[in-house]
Phi, psi and omega in degrees: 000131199254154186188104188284124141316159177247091173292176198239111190276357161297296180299349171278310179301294162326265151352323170288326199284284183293047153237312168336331182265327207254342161311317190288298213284322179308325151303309178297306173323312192296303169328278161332325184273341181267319160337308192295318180287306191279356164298327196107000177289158120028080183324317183289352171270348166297300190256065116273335183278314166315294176311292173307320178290329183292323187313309216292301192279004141309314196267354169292300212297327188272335170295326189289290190305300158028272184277311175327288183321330208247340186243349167099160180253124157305128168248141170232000000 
């Protein structure tokens, strides 16, 4: 017995949307922490800046899905 999944494409969409979102901050945080370095700063201010910035868009990235799920997505 062969038994196809149905995936969900709202939910992909949603998921792309929020991993997208949580790449940029995690990328502008990395840019910054390399920024930091060539200021002369601190290695340990690099990686709190890496470490935080990575933090924030993982939780950016699960509030975007969140609000996606709860407000549904528009095609335009």
């Amino acid at each position: 017995i062969k038994t196809d999944t149905v995936e969900d494409e709202m939910g992909k969409l949603i998921e792309l949307k929020a991993m997208r979102i949580g790449f940029i901050c995690a990328g502008i945080g990395f840019v910054l922490s390399l920024i930091s370095l060539l200021l002369n700063y601190s290695p340990i201010i690099m990686i709190n800046i890496l470490f935080l910035s990575f933090s924030l868009g993982s939780a950016l990235e699960g509030l975007v899905q969140l609000y996606y799920y709860r407000k549904g997505i528009r095609y335009a």
